[in-house]
Amino acid sequence: MLAALGFSTIGLFLLLTMTKRVSVLVALVLLPVLAALVGGFAGELGEMVLAGLTTVAPTGIMIAFAVLYFTLMVDAGLFDPLIRLILRAARNDPARITVGTAVLTMCVSLDGDGASTFLITVSALLPVYKRLGMSPLVLSGTVCLGAGVMNMLPWGGPTVRAMAALKLESSEVFTPVLPAMGAGVLWVLLASYWIGRRERSRLAGAAVTEEAAEETVQERVEQPVPAQLAGDGPGTPLVRAAERPPVWLTGFNALLTVVLLVGLVLEVMPLPVLFALAFALALLVNHPTWEAQQALLEKHAKSVVLVTTMIFAAGVLTGVLTGTKMISEMAEALVSVVPDSLGGHLPALVAVTGMPLSLAFTPDAYYFGVLPVLSHTASGFGTDQAEVARAAILGQMTTGFPLSPLTASTFILVGMSGVQLGEHQRFIFRWAFGTTLVMTAVAMLTGAISL
């Protein structure tokens, strides 16, 4: 009963959000509460929801300060040279911009953290897409593809979880799938070009010129400066975020951002602490007056609220599904339906079904709940558990492919891109699933997993 209730909750959530019957936030909060009441967990509902909120709290705090930090840097013009470079390389072609988005995403994704990848990439490129009339779905979808492939790195979320769950080494899990990952990178570049060509046709030949790039960068200068950003007296210079900052300030912002990224990769402190400290320091240096600081906070408050409320709402869903044991019951139900005749083909089955299952399972639930059961089942058919782990990271790159409502980074990407979750899922799912199929085929050809 719990498994059926869990699957029904996820299915109803996807139906309601993809058809735009209710907002994602409403569905994330009310549907799991309704499921808990139906399942007879009314007395434990408060504790389960609180546990879910506590779980996502560090992510929500990190995103709040990260959004403020990167939007401050966008206002300060830190990414303007990057915008010019990408548009210059685009050579008047939206398809090249889309490919450039994929390349940038994969480079930034080397740190293995999806959240920071989405924050940096979307912050840098969204102004370009808006100025040129390109759909933000192209941006969110292309970033989704690039980050998904790179998240297979040994320090990425899926691979780390797979190795920890089955007590395996990187050489056993990651090294054999390197050729498949390379094929995935090539597929993402090709897919992004196809997506870009389609966007080029939609724009009906609208030209992307270097002048447009310069207008994108300079657009903020033409906007009126809020009164609270002005100086107090006739002789006081204005503090304009829209103006080009002095060279020393640009250098400071670049250095601070590099130090922040290095700190994130090395994990010298918890991520929420790093972003909070970096933002406070950047705010003080870039906007030294109280009025300017308040103006910046008010300007970007909406973005922070939209993203963080989605993350905390997702915490309600994961808290209920975990606390009621629906997740574990769903895992056992899935394993129980695998017939003995398919036991020898279990790695291939895991690889192909992993990504669709990301819509129903959190990364932790899949890798620490489902994967050990699948591995144990495969062992009974003579299959090495490392092979099952490889299949899992080929198909279950949940934190890389931000499609699942159970993954916090999904709401970072769609929130910052300004797109609806259902639209994002419909737009990119087939391309993301195609990435999994391509990598699975190459993994079979190279012997990383058996057919």
C-alpha positions as a LaTeX table, in Angstrom:
\begin{tabular}{lrrr}
\hline
Residue & $x$ (\AA) & $y$ (\AA) & $z$ (\AA) \\
\hline
Met1 & 0.00 & 0.00 & 0.00 \\
Leu2 & 2.80 & 2.43 & 0.87 \\
Ala3 & 4.54 & 1.78 & $-2.44$ \\
Ala4 & 1.32 & 2.40 & $-4.37$ \\
Leu5 & 0.68 & 5.55 & $-2.35$ \\
Gly6 & 4.19 & 6.79 & $-3.06$ \\
Phe7 & 3.99 & 6.14 & $-6.79$ \\
Ser8 & 0.55 & 7.77 & $-6.89$ \\
Thr9 & 1.89 & 10.87 & $-5.13$ \\
Ile10 & 4.79 & 11.25 & $-7.57$ \\
Gly11 & 2.59 & 10.54 & $-10.58$ \\
Leu12 & $-0.05$ & 13.03 & $-9.48$ \\
Phe13 & 2.65 & 15.63 & $-8.81$ \\
Leu14 & 4.06 & 15.25 & $-12.33$ \\
Leu15 & 0.58 & 15.34 & $-13.86$ \\
Leu16 & $-0.54$ & 18.47 & $-12.02$ \\
Thr17 & 2.67 & 20.43 & $-12.55$ \\
Met18 & 3.30 & 19.47 & $-16.17$ \\
Thr19 & $-0.30$ & 20.39 & $-17.09$ \\
Lys20 & $-0.03$ & 23.61 & $-15.02$ \\
Arg21 & $-3.08$ & 22.77 & $-12.91$ \\
Val22 & $-1.32$ & 23.98 & $-9.77$ \\
Ser23 & 1.99 & 25.66 & $-9.02$ \\
Val24 & 4.98 & 23.48 & $-8.18$ \\
Leu25 & 5.19 & 24.94 & $-4.68$ \\
Val26 & 1.57 & 24.09 & $-3.89$ \\
Ala27 & 1.98 & 20.54 & $-5.20$ \\
Leu28 & 5.22 & 19.99 & $-3.29$ \\
Val29 & 3.61 & 20.94 & 0.00 \\
Leu30 & 0.02 & 19.74 & $-0.21$ \\
Leu31 & 0.33 & 16.43 & $-2.09$ \\
Pro32 & 2.73 & 14.74 & 0.38 \\
Val33 & 0.66 & 16.03 & 3.30 \\
Leu34 & $-2.45$ & 14.51 & 1.71 \\
Ala35 & $-0.57$ & 11.25 & 1.10 \\
Ala36 & 0.54 & 11.11 & 4.74 \\
Leu37 & $-3.03$ & 11.64 & 5.93 \\
Val38 & $-4.34$ & 8.91 & 3.62 \\
Gly39 & $-1.62$ & 6.56 & 4.84 \\
Gly40 & $-2.54$ & 7.11 & 8.47 \\
Phe41 & 0.52 & 9.17 & 9.47 \\
Ala42 & $-1.32$ & 12.26 & 10.71 \\
Gly43 & 0.26 & 12.08 & 14.16 \\
Glu44 & 3.80 & 11.94 & 12.77 \\
Leu45 & 3.28 & 14.47 & 9.99 \\
Gly46 & 4.83 & 17.42 & 11.80 \\
Glu47 & 8.01 & 15.57 & 12.70 \\
Met48 & 8.43 & 14.18 & 9.18 \\
Val49 & 7.99 & 17.57 & 7.53 \\
Leu50 & 10.37 & 19.20 & 10.00 \\
Ala51 & 12.95 & 16.49 & 9.31 \\
Gly52 & 12.64 & 17.12 & 5.59 \\
Leu53 & 13.00 & 20.87 & 6.04 \\
Thr54 & 16.05 & 20.33 & 8.26 \\
Thr55 & 17.62 & 18.17 & 5.57 \\
Val56 & 17.33 & 20.82 & 2.85 \\
Ala57 & 18.05 & 23.79 & 5.14 \\
Pro58 & 21.81 & 23.91 & 4.38 \\
Thr59 & 21.04 & 23.87 & 0.66 \\
Gly60 & 18.42 & 26.61 & 1.02 \\
Ile61 & 20.79 & 28.81 & 3.03 \\
Met62 & 23.60 & 28.24 & 0.55 \\
Ile63 & 21.39 & 29.12 & $-2.42$ \\
Ala64 & 20.11 & 32.29 & $-0.77$ \\
Phe65 & 23.60 & 33.70 & $-0.36$ \\
Ala66 & 24.87 & 32.21 & $-3.63$ \\
Val67 & 22.10 & 33.88 & $-5.65$ \\
Leu68 & 22.86 & 37.20 & $-3.95$ \\
Tyr69 & 26.59 & 36.78 & $-4.57$ \\
Phe70 & 26.39 & 35.96 & $-8.26$ \\
Thr71 & 23.70 & 38.53 & $-9.04$ \\
Leu72 & 25.92 & 41.13 & $-7.38$ \\
Met73 & 28.80 & 40.02 & $-9.61$ \\
Val74 & 26.58 & 40.20 & $-12.69$ \\
Asp75 & 25.59 & 43.75 & $-11.77$ \\
Ala76 & 29.27 & 44.59 & $-11.25$ \\
Gly77 & 30.08 & 43.42 & $-14.77$ \\
Leu78 & 32.34 & 40.54 & $-13.78$ \\
Phe79 & 30.93 & 38.26 & $-16.48$ \\
Asp80 & 30.73 & 40.90 & $-19.22$ \\
Pro81 & 34.03 & 39.83 & $-20.89$ \\
Leu82 & 32.78 & 36.24 & $-20.92$ \\
Ile83 & 29.52 & 37.33 & $-22.53$ \\
Arg84 & 31.42 & 39.24 & $-25.22$ \\
Leu85 & 33.71 & 36.26 & $-25.86$ \\
Ile86 & 30.88 & 33.78 & $-26.28$ \\
Leu87 & 28.91 & 36.06 & $-28.59$ \\
Arg88 & 32.03 & 36.89 & $-30.59$ \\
Ala89 & 32.70 & 33.17 & $-31.04$ \\
Ala90 & 29.04 & 32.64 & $-31.95$ \\
Arg91 & 29.53 & 34.39 & $-35.29$ \\
Asn92 & 25.94 & 35.56 & $-35.63$ \\
Asp93 & 24.55 & 32.08 & $-34.94$ \\
Pro94 & 22.26 & 31.13 & $-32.04$ \\
Ala95 & 23.33 & 27.49 & $-32.55$ \\
Arg96 & 26.91 & 28.46 & $-31.69$ \\
Ile97 & 25.69 & 30.26 & $-28.58$ \\
Thr98 & 23.96 & 27.07 & $-27.47$ \\
Val99 & 27.12 & 25.03 & $-28.05$ \\
Gly100 & 29.08 & 27.67 & $-26.15$ \\
Thr101 & 26.63 & 27.29 & $-23.28$ \\
Ala102 & 27.29 & 23.54 & $-23.20$ \\
Val103 & 31.07 & 24.04 & $-23.26$ \\
Leu104 & 30.95 & 26.62 & $-20.47$ \\
Thr105 & 28.70 & 24.37 & $-18.38$ \\
Met106 & 31.01 & 21.39 & $-18.72$ \\
Cys107 & 34.04 & 23.49 & $-17.79$ \\
Val108 & 32.36 & 24.95 & $-14.71$ \\
Ser109 & 31.05 & 21.48 & $-13.77$ \\
Leu110 & 34.58 & 20.23 & $-13.15$ \\
Asp111 & 34.11 & 21.11 & $-9.48$ \\
Gly112 & 31.45 & 18.38 & $-9.28$ \\
Asp113 & 28.84 & 20.64 & $-7.68$ \\
Gly114 & 25.64 & 21.09 & $-9.66$ \\
Ala115 & 24.34 & 24.00 & $-7.62$ \\
Ser116 & 27.38 & 26.22 & $-8.17$ \\
Thr117 & 27.42 & 25.23 & $-11.87$ \\
Phe118 & 23.85 & 26.42 & $-12.38$ \\
Leu119 & 24.41 & 29.60 & $-10.39$ \\
Ile120 & 27.52 & 30.61 & $-12.33$ \\
Thr121 & 26.38 & 29.60 & $-15.81$ \\
Val122 & 22.84 & 30.96 & $-15.67$ \\
Ser123 & 24.01 & 34.20 & $-14.05$ \\
Ala124 & 26.54 & 34.75 & $-16.83$ \\
Leu125 & 24.39 & 33.79 & $-19.83$ \\
Leu126 & 20.77 & 34.65 & $-19.01$ \\
Pro127 & 21.26 & 38.34 & $-19.94$ \\
Val128 & 22.56 & 37.20 & $-23.35$ \\
Tyr129 & 19.56 & 34.96 & $-23.99$ \\
Lys130 & 17.13 & 37.67 & $-22.94$ \\
Arg131 & 18.72 & 40.33 & $-25.09$ \\
Leu132 & 18.79 & 38.15 & $-28.19$ \\
Gly133 & 15.29 & 36.78 & $-27.71$ \\
Met134 & 16.42 & 33.19 & $-27.22$ \\
Ser135 & 14.17 & 30.98 & $-25.13$ \\
Pro136 & 15.33 & 30.48 & $-21.51$ \\
Leu137 & 14.31 & 26.83 & $-21.96$ \\
Val138 & 17.24 & 26.45 & $-24.34$ \\
Leu139 & 19.52 & 27.78 & $-21.62$ \\
Ser140 & 18.15 & 25.58 & $-18.83$ \\
Gly141 & 18.04 & 22.54 & $-21.10$ \\
Thr142 & 21.57 & 22.89 & $-22.42$ \\
Val143 & 22.98 & 23.50 & $-18.95$ \\
Cys144 & 21.05 & 20.43 & $-17.81$ \\
Leu145 & 22.72 & 18.23 & $-20.44$ \\
Gly146 & 26.26 & 19.50 & $-19.86$ \\
Ala147 & 26.09 & 19.21 & $-16.10$ \\
Gly148 & 24.54 & 15.74 & $-16.28$ \\
Val149 & 27.47 & 14.20 & $-18.13$ \\
Met150 & 30.15 & 15.90 & $-16.05$ \\
Asn151 & 28.46 & 14.81 & $-12.84$ \\
Met152 & 29.84 & 11.32 & $-13.49$ \\
Leu153 & 33.24 & 12.50 & $-12.25$ \\
Pro154 & 34.54 & 10.56 & $-9.23$ \\
Trp155 & 33.79 & 13.49 & $-6.94$ \\
Gly156 & 30.35 & 14.06 & $-8.43$ \\
Gly157 & 27.24 & 13.19 & $-6.43$ \\
Pro158 & 26.12 & 9.98 & $-8.22$ \\
Thr159 & 29.56 & 8.34 & $-8.40$ \\
Val160 & 30.40 & 9.21 & $-4.81$ \\
Arg161 & 27.10 & 7.73 & $-3.61$ \\
Ala162 & 27.52 & 4.58 & $-5.72$ \\
Met163 & 31.04 & 3.96 & $-4.41$ \\
Ala164 & 29.97 & 4.59 & $-0.82$ \\
Ala165 & 26.85 & 2.42 & $-1.01$ \\
Leu166 & 28.68 & $-0.61$ & $-2.44$ \\
Lys167 & 32.10 & 0.10 & $-0.88$ \\
Leu168 & 33.92 & 0.30 & $-4.20$ \\
Glu169 & 36.92 & 2.26 & $-5.47$ \\
Ser170 & 36.96 & 4.87 & $-8.24$ \\
Ser171 & 39.04 & 2.55 & $-10.43$ \\
Glu172 & 36.25 & $-0.04$ & $-10.28$ \\
Val173 & 33.35 & 2.32 & $-10.97$ \\
Phe174 & 34.52 & 5.38 & $-12.89$ \\
Thr175 & 37.57 & 4.35 & $-14.91$ \\
Pro176 & 35.77 & 1.69 & $-17.03$ \\
Val177 & 33.07 & 4.19 & $-18.09$ \\
Leu178 & 35.48 & 6.89 & $-19.27$ \\
Pro179 & 34.91 & 6.04 & $-22.98$ \\
Ala180 & 31.15 & 6.20 & $-22.38$ \\
Met181 & 31.53 & 9.56 & $-20.68$ \\
Gly182 & 33.55 & 10.83 & $-23.65$ \\
Ala183 & 30.75 & 9.72 & $-25.96$ \\
Gly184 & 28.31 & 11.53 & $-23.69$ \\
Val185 & 30.29 & 14.76 & $-24.00$ \\
Leu186 & 30.26 & 14.50 & $-27.81$ \\
Trp187 & 26.52 & 13.77 & $-27.75$ \\
Val188 & 25.85 & 16.82 & $-25.58$ \\
Leu189 & 27.75 & 19.06 & $-28.01$ \\
Leu190 & 25.85 & 17.59 & $-30.95$ \\
Ala191 & 22.50 & 17.81 & $-29.15$ \\
Ser192 & 23.14 & 21.42 & $-28.13$ \\
Tyr193 & 23.90 & 22.26 & $-31.75$ \\
Trp194 & 20.63 & 20.64 & $-32.87$ \\
Ile195 & 18.73 & 22.51 & $-30.18$ \\
Gly196 & 20.45 & 25.72 & $-31.24$ \\
Arg197 & 19.58 & 25.18 & $-34.90$ \\
Arg198 & 15.95 & 24.77 & $-33.96$ \\
Glu199 & 16.16 & 27.98 & $-31.96$ \\
Arg200 & 17.78 & 29.68 & $-34.94$ \\
Ser201 & 14.80 & 28.70 & $-37.08$ \\
Arg202 & 12.39 & 29.94 & $-34.42$ \\
Leu203 & 14.08 & 33.30 & $-34.36$ \\
Ala204 & 13.57 & 33.44 & $-38.14$ \\
Gly205 & 17.07 & 34.50 & $-38.94$ \\
Ala206 & 17.44 & 37.15 & $-36.25$ \\
Ala207 & 21.09 & 38.18 & $-36.30$ \\
Val208 & 23.33 & 37.84 & $-33.27$ \\
Thr209 & 25.95 & 40.52 & $-33.68$ \\
Glu210 & 28.83 & 41.82 & $-31.63$ \\
Glu211 & 26.92 & 45.08 & $-31.39$ \\
Ala212 & 24.10 & 43.17 & $-29.73$ \\
Ala213 & 26.61 & 41.71 & $-27.34$ \\
Glu214 & 27.85 & 45.15 & $-26.43$ \\
Glu215 & 24.27 & 46.34 & $-25.96$ \\
Thr216 & 23.69 & 43.38 & $-23.64$ \\
Val217 & 26.65 & 44.41 & $-21.54$ \\
Gln218 & 25.81 & 48.11 & $-21.62$ \\
Glu219 & 22.07 & 47.72 & $-21.15$ \\
Arg220 & 22.34 & 48.25 & $-17.42$ \\
Val221 & 24.13 & 51.57 & $-17.90$ \\
Glu222 & 21.13 & 53.02 & $-19.69$ \\
Gln223 & 18.80 & 52.19 & $-16.82$ \\
Pro224 & 18.02 & 54.98 & $-14.36$ \\
Val225 & 19.93 & 54.81 & $-11.10$ \\
Pro226 & 17.67 & 54.33 & $-8.06$ \\
Ala227 & 17.68 & 57.26 & $-5.69$ \\
Gln228 & 18.99 & 55.14 & $-2.85$ \\
Leu229 & 22.15 & 54.43 & $-4.88$ \\
Ala230 & 23.01 & 58.08 & $-5.19$ \\
Gly231 & 25.34 & 59.99 & $-2.89$ \\
Asp232 & 24.10 & 62.09 & $-0.02$ \\
Gly233 & 25.42 & 65.44 & $-1.16$ \\
Pro234 & 26.22 & 67.49 & $-4.28$ \\
Gly235 & 29.88 & 66.55 & $-4.22$ \\
Thr236 & 29.40 & 62.87 & $-3.41$ \\
Pro237 & 30.08 & 60.48 & $-6.31$ \\
Leu238 & 27.29 & 58.14 & $-7.30$ \\
Val239 & 27.56 & 54.46 & $-6.44$ \\
Arg240 & 26.27 & 52.95 & $-9.68$ \\
Ala241 & 26.25 & 49.17 & $-10.04$ \\
Ala242 & 25.40 & 49.76 & $-13.71$ \\
Glu243 & 28.55 & 51.72 & $-14.49$ \\
Arg244 & 31.75 & 50.01 & $-15.40$ \\
Pro245 & 33.61 & 49.57 & $-12.12$ \\
Pro246 & 37.22 & 50.66 & $-11.70$ \\
Val247 & 39.89 & 48.16 & $-12.67$ \\
Trp248 & 40.89 & 47.48 & $-9.07$ \\
Leu249 & 37.30 & 46.59 & $-8.15$ \\
Thr250 & 36.98 & 44.21 & $-11.10$ \\
Gly251 & 40.25 & 42.61 & $-10.06$ \\
Phe252 & 39.01 & 42.24 & $-6.50$ \\
Asn253 & 35.74 & 40.65 & $-7.64$ \\
Ala254 & 37.57 & 38.22 & $-9.91$ \\
Leu255 & 40.03 & 37.26 & $-7.17$ \\
Leu256 & 37.26 & 36.82 & $-4.61$ \\
Thr257 & 35.29 & 34.61 & $-7.01$ \\
Val258 & 38.32 & 32.43 & $-7.76$ \\
Val259 & 39.06 & 32.07 & $-4.04$ \\
Leu260 & 35.41 & 31.18 & $-3.43$ \\
Leu261 & 35.40 & 28.51 & $-6.15$ \\
Val262 & 38.66 & 27.01 & $-4.89$ \\
Gly263 & 37.20 & 26.97 & $-1.39$ \\
Leu264 & 34.08 & 25.21 & $-2.71$ \\
Val265 & 36.12 & 22.54 & $-4.47$ \\
Leu266 & 38.44 & 21.97 & $-1.50$ \\
Glu267 & 35.52 & 22.25 & 0.96 \\
Val268 & 37.57 & 24.34 & 3.37 \\
Met269 & 34.31 & 25.30 & 5.07 \\
Pro270 & 30.67 & 24.25 & 4.70 \\
Leu271 & 29.27 & 25.69 & 1.47 \\
Pro272 & 26.63 & 27.92 & 3.15 \\
Val273 & 29.37 & 29.50 & 5.28 \\
Leu274 & 31.61 & 30.17 & 2.27 \\
Phe275 & 28.83 & 31.86 & 0.30 \\
Ala276 & 27.67 & 33.91 & 3.29 \\
Leu277 & 31.18 & 35.22 & 3.98 \\
Ala278 & 31.91 & 35.88 & 0.30 \\
Phe279 & 28.67 & 37.77 & $-0.22$ \\
Ala280 & 29.10 & 39.92 & 2.88 \\
Leu281 & 32.63 & 40.85 & 1.83 \\
Ala282 & 31.63 & 41.53 & $-1.79$ \\
Leu283 & 28.68 & 43.66 & $-0.69$ \\
Leu284 & 30.85 & 45.74 & 1.62 \\
Val285 & 33.51 & 46.40 & $-1.01$ \\
Asn286 & 31.22 & 46.96 & $-4.01$ \\
His287 & 28.55 & 48.94 & $-2.13$ \\
Pro288 & 30.16 & 50.55 & 0.93 \\
Thr289 & 27.14 & 52.67 & 1.96 \\
Trp290 & 24.10 & 51.43 & 3.87 \\
Glu291 & 21.74 & 52.84 & 1.23 \\
Ala292 & 23.49 & 51.05 & $-1.61$ \\
Gln293 & 23.55 & 47.78 & 0.29 \\
Gln294 & 19.82 & 47.96 & 1.05 \\
Ala295 & 19.05 & 48.82 & $-2.56$ \\
Leu296 & 20.89 & 45.75 & $-3.83$ \\
Leu297 & 19.16 & 43.47 & $-1.32$ \\
Glu298 & 15.74 & 44.83 & $-2.29$ \\
Lys299 & 16.55 & 44.49 & $-5.99$ \\
His300 & 17.33 & 40.77 & $-5.78$ \\
Ala301 & 15.01 & 39.74 & $-2.94$ \\
Lys302 & 12.44 & 38.32 & $-5.37$ \\
Ser303 & 14.97 & 35.95 & $-6.97$ \\
Val304 & 16.09 & 34.68 & $-3.57$ \\
Val305 & 12.54 & 34.05 & $-2.37$ \\
Leu306 & 11.49 & 32.23 & $-5.56$ \\
Val307 & 14.41 & 29.80 & $-5.44$ \\
Thr308 & 14.62 & 29.13 & $-1.71$ \\
Thr309 & 10.89 & 28.58 & $-1.20$ \\
Met310 & 10.97 & 25.86 & $-3.87$ \\
Ile311 & 13.85 & 24.14 & $-2.11$ \\
Phe312 & 12.12 & 24.16 & 1.26 \\
Ala313 & 8.88 & 22.98 & $-0.35$ \\
Ala314 & 10.83 & 20.07 & $-1.87$ \\
Gly315 & 11.97 & 19.30 & 1.67 \\
Val316 & 8.34 & 18.69 & 2.64 \\
Leu317 & 7.97 & 16.10 & $-0.12$ \\
Thr318 & 11.21 & 14.25 & 0.62 \\
Gly319 & 10.55 & 14.38 & 4.37 \\
Val320 & 7.16 & 12.72 & 4.04 \\
Leu321 & 8.25 & 10.12 & 1.50 \\
Thr322 & 11.23 & 9.18 & 3.66 \\
Gly323 & 9.50 & 9.34 & 7.03 \\
Thr324 & 6.57 & 7.19 & 5.95 \\
Lys325 & 8.95 & 4.61 & 4.39 \\
Met326 & 7.24 & 5.10 & 1.03 \\
Ile327 & 10.64 & 5.43 & $-0.64$ \\
Ser328 & 11.93 & 2.09 & 0.66 \\
Glu329 & 8.65 & 0.34 & $-0.17$ \\
Met330 & 8.79 & 1.75 & $-3.70$ \\
Ala331 & 12.33 & 0.42 & $-4.08$ \\
Glu332 & 11.37 & $-3.08$ & $-2.95$ \\
Ala333 & 8.34 & $-3.05$ & $-5.23$ \\
Leu334 & 10.45 & $-2.22$ & $-8.24$ \\
Val335 & 12.98 & $-4.95$ & $-7.52$ \\
Ser336 & 10.26 & $-7.53$ & $-6.93$ \\
Val337 & 8.83 & $-7.12$ & $-10.44$ \\
Val338 & 12.11 & $-8.00$ & $-12.16$ \\
Pro339 & 11.61 & $-11.50$ & $-13.63$ \\
Asp340 & 14.35 & $-14.11$ & $-13.34$ \\
Ser341 & 14.74 & $-14.14$ & $-17.12$ \\
Leu342 & 16.01 & $-10.55$ & $-16.99$ \\
Gly343 & 18.41 & $-11.15$ & $-14.11$ \\
Gly344 & 21.41 & $-11.57$ & $-16.39$ \\
His345 & 20.55 & $-8.33$ & $-18.18$ \\
Leu346 & 20.13 & $-6.34$ & $-14.99$ \\
Pro347 & 23.04 & $-3.87$ & $-15.59$ \\
Ala348 & 21.59 & $-2.81$ & $-18.94$ \\
Leu349 & 18.14 & $-2.55$ & $-17.36$ \\
Val350 & 19.52 & $-0.42$ & $-14.53$ \\
Ala351 & 21.24 & 1.92 & $-16.98$ \\
Val352 & 18.19 & 2.42 & $-19.20$ \\
Thr353 & 15.62 & 2.81 & $-16.42$ \\
Gly354 & 17.78 & 4.82 & $-14.03$ \\
Met355 & 17.07 & 8.27 & $-15.40$ \\
Pro356 & 13.26 & 7.93 & $-15.57$ \\
Leu357 & 13.38 & 6.59 & $-12.02$ \\
Ser358 & 15.10 & 9.81 & $-10.93$ \\
Leu359 & 11.65 & 11.40 & $-11.14$ \\
Ala360 & 10.50 & 9.13 & $-8.30$ \\
Phe361 & 13.59 & 8.74 & $-6.10$ \\
Thr362 & 15.95 & 11.17 & $-4.43$ \\
Pro363 & 19.67 & 10.52 & $-5.13$ \\
Asp364 & 20.18 & 9.24 & $-1.58$ \\
Ala365 & 17.11 & 7.01 & $-1.79$ \\
Tyr366 & 18.22 & 5.49 & $-5.09$ \\
Tyr367 & 21.90 & 4.94 & $-4.32$ \\
Phe368 & 21.59 & 3.96 & $-0.68$ \\
Gly369 & 18.19 & 2.24 & $-0.90$ \\
Val370 & 17.60 & 0.86 & $-4.39$ \\
Leu371 & 21.16 & 0.25 & $-5.61$ \\
Pro372 & 22.23 & $-2.17$ & $-2.83$ \\
Val373 & 19.09 & $-4.24$ & $-3.45$ \\
Leu374 & 19.75 & $-4.26$ & $-7.20$ \\
Ser375 & 23.39 & $-5.17$ & $-6.60$ \\
His376 & 22.46 & $-8.06$ & $-4.32$ \\
Thr377 & 19.92 & $-9.29$ & $-6.86$ \\
Ala378 & 22.47 & $-9.10$ & $-9.69$ \\
Ser379 & 25.02 & $-11.04$ & $-7.63$ \\
Gly380 & 22.59 & $-13.94$ & $-7.54$ \\
Phe381 & 22.80 & $-14.06$ & $-11.33$ \\
Gly382 & 26.61 & $-13.94$ & $-11.34$ \\
Thr383 & 26.97 & $-10.21$ & $-12.11$ \\
Asp384 & 29.70 & $-8.17$ & $-10.44$ \\
Gln385 & 28.33 & $-5.44$ & $-8.18$ \\
Ala386 & 30.80 & $-2.92$ & $-9.71$ \\
Glu387 & 29.05 & $-3.45$ & $-13.04$ \\
Val388 & 25.72 & $-2.51$ & $-11.49$ \\
Ala389 & 27.31 & 0.60 & $-9.98$ \\
Arg390 & 28.61 & 1.63 & $-13.41$ \\
Ala391 & 25.16 & 1.13 & $-14.90$ \\
Ala392 & 23.64 & 3.23 & $-12.13$ \\
Ile393 & 25.85 & 6.27 & $-12.76$ \\
Leu394 & 25.18 & 6.02 & $-16.51$ \\
Gly395 & 21.44 & 6.24 & $-16.02$ \\
Gln396 & 20.85 & 7.86 & $-12.66$ \\
Met397 & 22.70 & 11.17 & $-12.84$ \\
Thr398 & 19.91 & 12.75 & $-10.83$ \\
Thr399 & 21.89 & 15.65 & $-9.45$ \\
Gly400 & 23.39 & 16.32 & $-12.87$ \\
Phe401 & 20.23 & 16.10 & $-14.94$ \\
Pro402 & 18.08 & 18.51 & $-12.92$ \\
Leu403 & 14.67 & 17.16 & $-13.86$ \\
Ser404 & 13.44 & 15.53 & $-10.68$ \\
Pro405 & 11.26 & 17.49 & $-8.23$ \\
Leu406 & 13.06 & 15.55 & $-5.49$ \\
Thr407 & 16.43 & 17.16 & $-6.28$ \\
Ala408 & 17.06 & 20.62 & $-4.84$ \\
Ser409 & 19.36 & 21.69 & $-7.69$ \\
Thr410 & 16.44 & 21.33 & $-10.11$ \\
Phe411 & 14.76 & 24.34 & $-8.53$ \\
Ile412 & 17.98 & 26.33 & $-8.62$ \\
Leu413 & 18.18 & 25.91 & $-12.38$ \\
Val414 & 14.53 & 26.49 & $-13.25$ \\
Gly415 & 14.19 & 29.28 & $-10.69$ \\
Met416 & 17.19 & 31.25 & $-11.94$ \\
Ser417 & 16.31 & 30.61 & $-15.60$ \\
Gly418 & 12.75 & 31.77 & $-15.05$ \\
Val419 & 11.10 & 28.67 & $-16.54$ \\
Gln420 & 8.40 & 26.33 & $-15.26$ \\
Leu421 & 9.47 & 22.88 & $-14.06$ \\
Gly422 & 6.93 & 21.11 & $-16.29$ \\
Glu423 & 8.04 & 23.03 & $-19.38$ \\
His424 & 11.67 & 22.30 & $-18.59$ \\
Gln425 & 10.95 & 18.58 & $-18.19$ \\
Arg426 & 9.02 & 18.36 & $-21.45$ \\
Phe427 & 11.66 & 20.32 & $-23.33$ \\
Ile428 & 14.80 & 18.43 & $-22.32$ \\
Phe429 & 13.75 & 14.96 & $-21.14$ \\
Arg430 & 14.17 & 13.22 & $-24.51$ \\
Trp431 & 17.59 & 14.83 & $-25.03$ \\
Ala432 & 18.72 & 13.82 & $-21.54$ \\
Phe433 & 17.40 & 10.29 & $-22.02$ \\
Gly434 & 19.22 & 10.20 & $-25.33$ \\
Thr435 & 22.46 & 10.97 & $-23.49$ \\
Thr436 & 21.89 & 7.99 & $-21.23$ \\
Leu437 & 21.16 & 5.70 & $-24.20$ \\
Val438 & 24.29 & 6.82 & $-26.07$ \\
Met439 & 26.54 & 6.29 & $-23.06$ \\
Thr440 & 24.92 & 2.95 & $-22.26$ \\
Ala441 & 25.51 & 1.73 & $-25.83$ \\
Val442 & 29.18 & 2.75 & $-25.69$ \\
Ala443 & 29.57 & 1.17 & $-22.25$ \\
Met444 & 28.26 & $-2.10$ & $-23.66$ \\
Leu445 & 30.59 & $-1.92$ & $-26.66$ \\
Thr446 & 33.61 & $-1.29$ & $-24.45$ \\
Gly447 & 32.68 & $-3.96$ & $-21.93$ \\
Ala448 & 32.02 & $-1.61$ & $-19.01$ \\
Ile449 & 28.62 & $-3.25$ & $-18.59$ \\
Ser450 & 27.26 & $-6.43$ & $-20.14$ \\
Leu451 & 24.21 & $-6.77$ & $-22.30$ \\
\hline
\end{tabular}
